[in-house]
XYZ file of N, CA and C in Angstrom:
285
model
N -63.191 -113.747 -55.408
C -62.141 -113.599 -54.394
C -62.375 -114.614 -53.294
N -61.716 -114.414 -52.149
C -61.808 -115.391 -51.065
C -60.650 -116.345 -51.148
N -60.443 -117.124 -50.105
C -59.315 -118.051 -50.104
C -59.771 -119.398 -50.637
N -59.153 -119.827 -51.690
C -59.478 -121.125 -52.270
C -58.725 -122.207 -51.512
N -59.353 -123.343 -51.368
C -58.677 -124.473 -50.736
C -57.574 -124.957 -51.669
N -56.557 -125.542 -51.089
C -55.466 -126.089 -51.883
C -55.978 -127.260 -52.708
N -55.472 -127.432 -53.940
C -55.848 -128.613 -54.728
C -55.523 -129.904 -53.972
N -54.514 -129.843 -53.101
C -54.104 -131.026 -52.338
C -55.176 -131.474 -51.355
N -56.150 -130.598 -51.062
C -57.198 -130.933 -50.093
C -58.366 -131.693 -50.712
N -58.320 -131.941 -52.009
C -59.389 -132.716 -52.637
C -59.302 -134.165 -52.157
N -60.408 -134.920 -52.219
C -60.354 -136.325 -51.800
C -59.339 -137.092 -52.643
N -58.513 -137.923 -52.013
C -57.466 -138.618 -52.766
C -58.017 -139.697 -53.693
N -57.369 -139.846 -54.835
C -57.702 -140.871 -55.818
C -56.957 -142.145 -55.446
N -57.665 -143.279 -55.472
C -57.025 -144.569 -55.172
C -56.663 -145.286 -56.450
N -55.698 -146.207 -56.359
C -55.320 -147.022 -57.500
C -54.413 -146.308 -58.487
N -53.864 -145.170 -58.090
C -52.990 -144.394 -58.963
C -51.644 -144.244 -58.269
N -50.552 -144.484 -58.999
C -49.218 -144.298 -58.422
C -48.367 -143.345 -59.253
N -48.968 -142.741 -60.281
C -48.253 -141.782 -61.121
C -48.963 -140.440 -61.080
N -48.186 -139.378 -60.854
C -48.717 -138.020 -60.809
C -48.019 -137.217 -61.905
N -48.797 -136.473 -62.690
C -48.218 -135.644 -63.748
C -48.066 -134.204 -63.263
N -46.901 -133.614 -63.534
C -46.704 -132.169 -63.358
C -46.999 -131.554 -64.718
N -48.198 -130.947 -64.829
C -48.684 -130.477 -66.129
C -49.628 -129.306 -65.923
N -49.570 -128.331 -66.817
C -50.453 -127.155 -66.762
C -50.367 -126.453 -65.407
N -49.149 -126.395 -64.837
C -48.899 -125.760 -63.538
C -49.729 -126.387 -62.420
N -49.971 -127.704 -62.539
C -50.709 -128.452 -61.516
C -50.080 -129.826 -61.365
N -50.369 -130.466 -60.226
C -50.098 -131.893 -60.071
C -51.412 -132.617 -60.329
N -51.416 -133.575 -61.251
C -52.632 -134.285 -61.638
C -52.443 -135.791 -61.474
N -53.258 -136.462 -60.672
C -54.235 -135.865 -59.749
C -53.531 -135.188 -58.572
N -54.188 -134.209 -57.948
C -53.534 -133.458 -56.871
C -53.381 -134.249 -55.576
N -54.217 -135.262 -55.378
C -54.119 -136.076 -54.152
C -54.355 -137.536 -54.509
N -53.473 -138.410 -53.999
C -53.636 -139.852 -54.229
C -53.514 -140.585 -52.897
N -54.097 -141.772 -52.857
C -54.011 -142.620 -51.662
C -53.396 -143.955 -52.063
N -52.355 -144.365 -51.332
C -51.629 -145.600 -51.647
C -51.365 -146.368 -50.359
N -51.141 -147.691 -50.460
C -50.757 -148.457 -49.277
C -49.272 -148.246 -48.955
N -48.854 -148.518 -47.710
C -47.444 -148.389 -47.346
C -46.566 -149.255 -48.250
N -45.364 -148.765 -48.554
C -44.434 -149.489 -49.399
C -44.582 -149.188 -50.875
N -45.504 -148.285 -51.228
C -45.760 -147.955 -52.631
C -44.769 -146.918 -53.129
N -44.256 -147.141 -54.340
C -43.421 -146.145 -54.998
C -44.311 -145.269 -55.871
N -44.248 -143.963 -55.628
C -45.011 -142.996 -56.415
C -44.046 -142.332 -57.390
N -44.491 -142.179 -58.632
C -43.665 -141.555 -59.669
C -44.331 -140.284 -60.163
N -43.556 -139.200 -60.202
C -44.012 -137.943 -60.785
C -43.415 -137.826 -62.171
N -44.249 -137.483 -63.162
C -43.794 -137.286 -64.539
C -43.819 -135.790 -64.851
N -42.719 -135.305 -65.398
C -42.618 -133.887 -65.756
C -42.996 -133.751 -67.229
N -44.249 -133.363 -67.468
C -44.809 -133.356 -68.827
C -45.483 -132.023 -69.142
N -44.823 -130.917 -68.753
C -45.399 -129.586 -68.970
C -44.581 -128.820 -70.006
N -44.196 -129.521 -71.082
C -43.424 -128.870 -72.140
C -42.078 -128.399 -71.608
N -41.732 -127.143 -71.874
C -40.443 -126.615 -71.426
C -40.524 -125.985 -70.039
N -41.709 -126.045 -69.402
C -41.883 -125.425 -68.084
C -41.251 -126.323 -67.012
N -40.273 -125.803 -66.242
C -39.640 -126.630 -65.214
C -40.485 -126.719 -63.952
N -40.382 -127.862 -63.274
C -41.059 -128.076 -61.997
C -40.137 -128.868 -61.079
N -40.531 -128.929 -59.806
C -39.877 -129.827 -58.865
C -40.924 -130.370 -57.913
N -40.521 -131.338 -57.109
C -41.394 -131.952 -56.113
C -40.648 -131.854 -54.788
N -41.210 -131.104 -53.822
C -40.532 -130.935 -52.539
C -41.502 -131.241 -51.406
N -41.175 -132.278 -50.646
C -41.996 -132.663 -49.511
C -41.121 -132.942 -48.302
N -41.738 -133.312 -47.202
C -41.006 -133.606 -45.987
C -40.310 -134.960 -46.144
N -38.984 -134.946 -46.333
C -38.233 -136.184 -46.470
C -38.006 -136.638 -47.899
N -38.487 -135.877 -48.872
C -38.235 -136.225 -50.282
C -38.239 -134.958 -51.123
N -37.395 -134.948 -52.157
C -37.317 -133.790 -53.046
C -36.686 -134.214 -54.371
N -37.221 -133.658 -55.445
C -36.638 -133.904 -56.763
C -35.775 -132.716 -57.147
N -34.998 -132.909 -58.202
C -34.326 -131.778 -58.827
C -35.361 -131.027 -59.650
N -35.052 -129.779 -59.977
C -35.901 -129.017 -60.885
C -35.649 -129.527 -62.298
N -36.729 -129.881 -62.993
C -36.580 -130.443 -64.340
C -37.828 -130.184 -65.158
N -37.677 -130.286 -66.487
C -38.841 -130.074 -67.362
C -39.235 -131.352 -68.097
N -38.474 -132.440 -67.900
C -38.890 -133.726 -68.469
C -38.306 -134.846 -67.625
N -38.772 -136.068 -67.901
C -38.308 -137.204 -67.117
C -39.228 -137.483 -65.945
N -38.719 -138.245 -64.986
C -39.537 -138.649 -63.834
C -38.740 -138.542 -62.550
N -39.477 -138.563 -61.444
C -38.911 -138.641 -60.096
C -39.775 -139.619 -59.315
N -39.140 -140.531 -58.566
C -39.903 -141.516 -57.785
C -39.477 -141.496 -56.327
N -40.430 -141.802 -55.460
C -40.160 -141.918 -54.023
C -41.053 -143.017 -53.460
N -40.459 -143.871 -52.609
C -41.220 -144.947 -51.970
C -41.687 -144.473 -50.592
N -42.994 -144.612 -50.348
C -43.595 -144.209 -49.073
C -43.784 -145.448 -48.202
N -42.963 -145.582 -47.161
C -42.970 -146.781 -46.318
C -43.972 -146.721 -45.179
N -44.245 -145.508 -44.663
C -45.066 -145.385 -43.455
C -46.378 -144.668 -43.737
N -47.399 -145.087 -42.996
C -48.708 -144.427 -43.105
C -48.574 -142.962 -42.703
N -49.336 -142.114 -43.365
C -49.316 -140.691 -43.046
C -49.841 -139.858 -44.192
N -49.836 -138.558 -43.961
C -50.314 -137.567 -44.919
C -49.097 -136.781 -45.380
N -48.695 -136.947 -46.627
C -47.476 -136.313 -47.136
C -47.828 -135.227 -48.141
N -47.656 -133.989 -47.722
C -47.919 -132.857 -48.614
C -46.634 -132.474 -49.327
N -46.783 -131.996 -50.557
C -45.615 -131.558 -51.312
C -45.999 -130.390 -52.203
N -44.997 -129.679 -52.693
C -45.221 -128.527 -53.561
C -44.185 -128.511 -54.671
N -44.459 -127.705 -55.673
C -43.438 -127.246 -56.608
C -43.117 -125.836 -56.134
N -41.909 -125.622 -55.602
C -41.642 -124.304 -55.020
C -41.353 -123.227 -56.069
N -41.469 -123.587 -57.350
C -41.329 -122.597 -58.417
C -42.664 -121.941 -58.769
N -43.770 -122.596 -58.421
C -45.092 -122.117 -58.836
C -46.053 -122.100 -57.649
N -46.492 -120.916 -57.263
C -47.426 -120.771 -56.151
C -48.708 -121.542 -56.426
N -49.203 -122.236 -55.422
C -50.459 -122.967 -55.564
C -50.322 -124.321 -56.218
N -49.097 -124.718 -56.599
C -48.887 -126.029 -57.205
C -48.562 -126.998 -56.078
N -49.623 -127.545 -55.489
C -49.520 -128.383 -54.307
C -50.102 -129.764 -54.577
N -49.602 -130.750 -53.850
C -50.132 -132.099 -53.955
C -50.036 -132.806 -52.624
N -50.607 -134.018 -52.587
C -50.623 -134.778 -51.339
C -50.655 -136.257 -51.663
N -49.870 -137.011 -50.894
C -49.914 -138.470 -50.953
C -50.399 -138.945 -49.584
N -51.517 -139.654 -49.570
C -52.039 -140.243 -48.343
C -51.624 -141.700 -48.342
N -50.820 -142.083 -47.351
C -50.411 -143.491 -47.214
C -51.285 -144.083 -46.130
N -52.191 -144.978 -46.551
C -53.175 -145.527 -45.609
C -52.582 -146.749 -44.944
N -52.677 -146.791 -43.622
C -52.154 -147.922 -42.867
C -53.188 -149.000 -42.835
C-alpha cells in the first residue's frame, strides 16, 4: 500500500521523440526534448482505446494510429489518458 509516485515523475529519457500508449502505460513515461521538437504518440495497445490530454494539446480517443504535437517553449508538460487512472506521462522541454 502507500501512495506510489506517478510514472511521469521518473527521470526523463533523452533522444526519444516517440511515446507508445501500450499496456495501459505511456512508454517511456517521461522524455526530455529541445524546444521546437515534435513528439509523436503511437496507439499500440491492441483494441484498447487511449487518448493524450495535456495543457494546450489533446488527441482524440483512438486505439491505433498516431498523434503528434510540437513543443515550442521550455517547460514541464504533464499529460494523461483520461480513460485509465494512473496512465500519466511528461514531456520536459529543456531550454
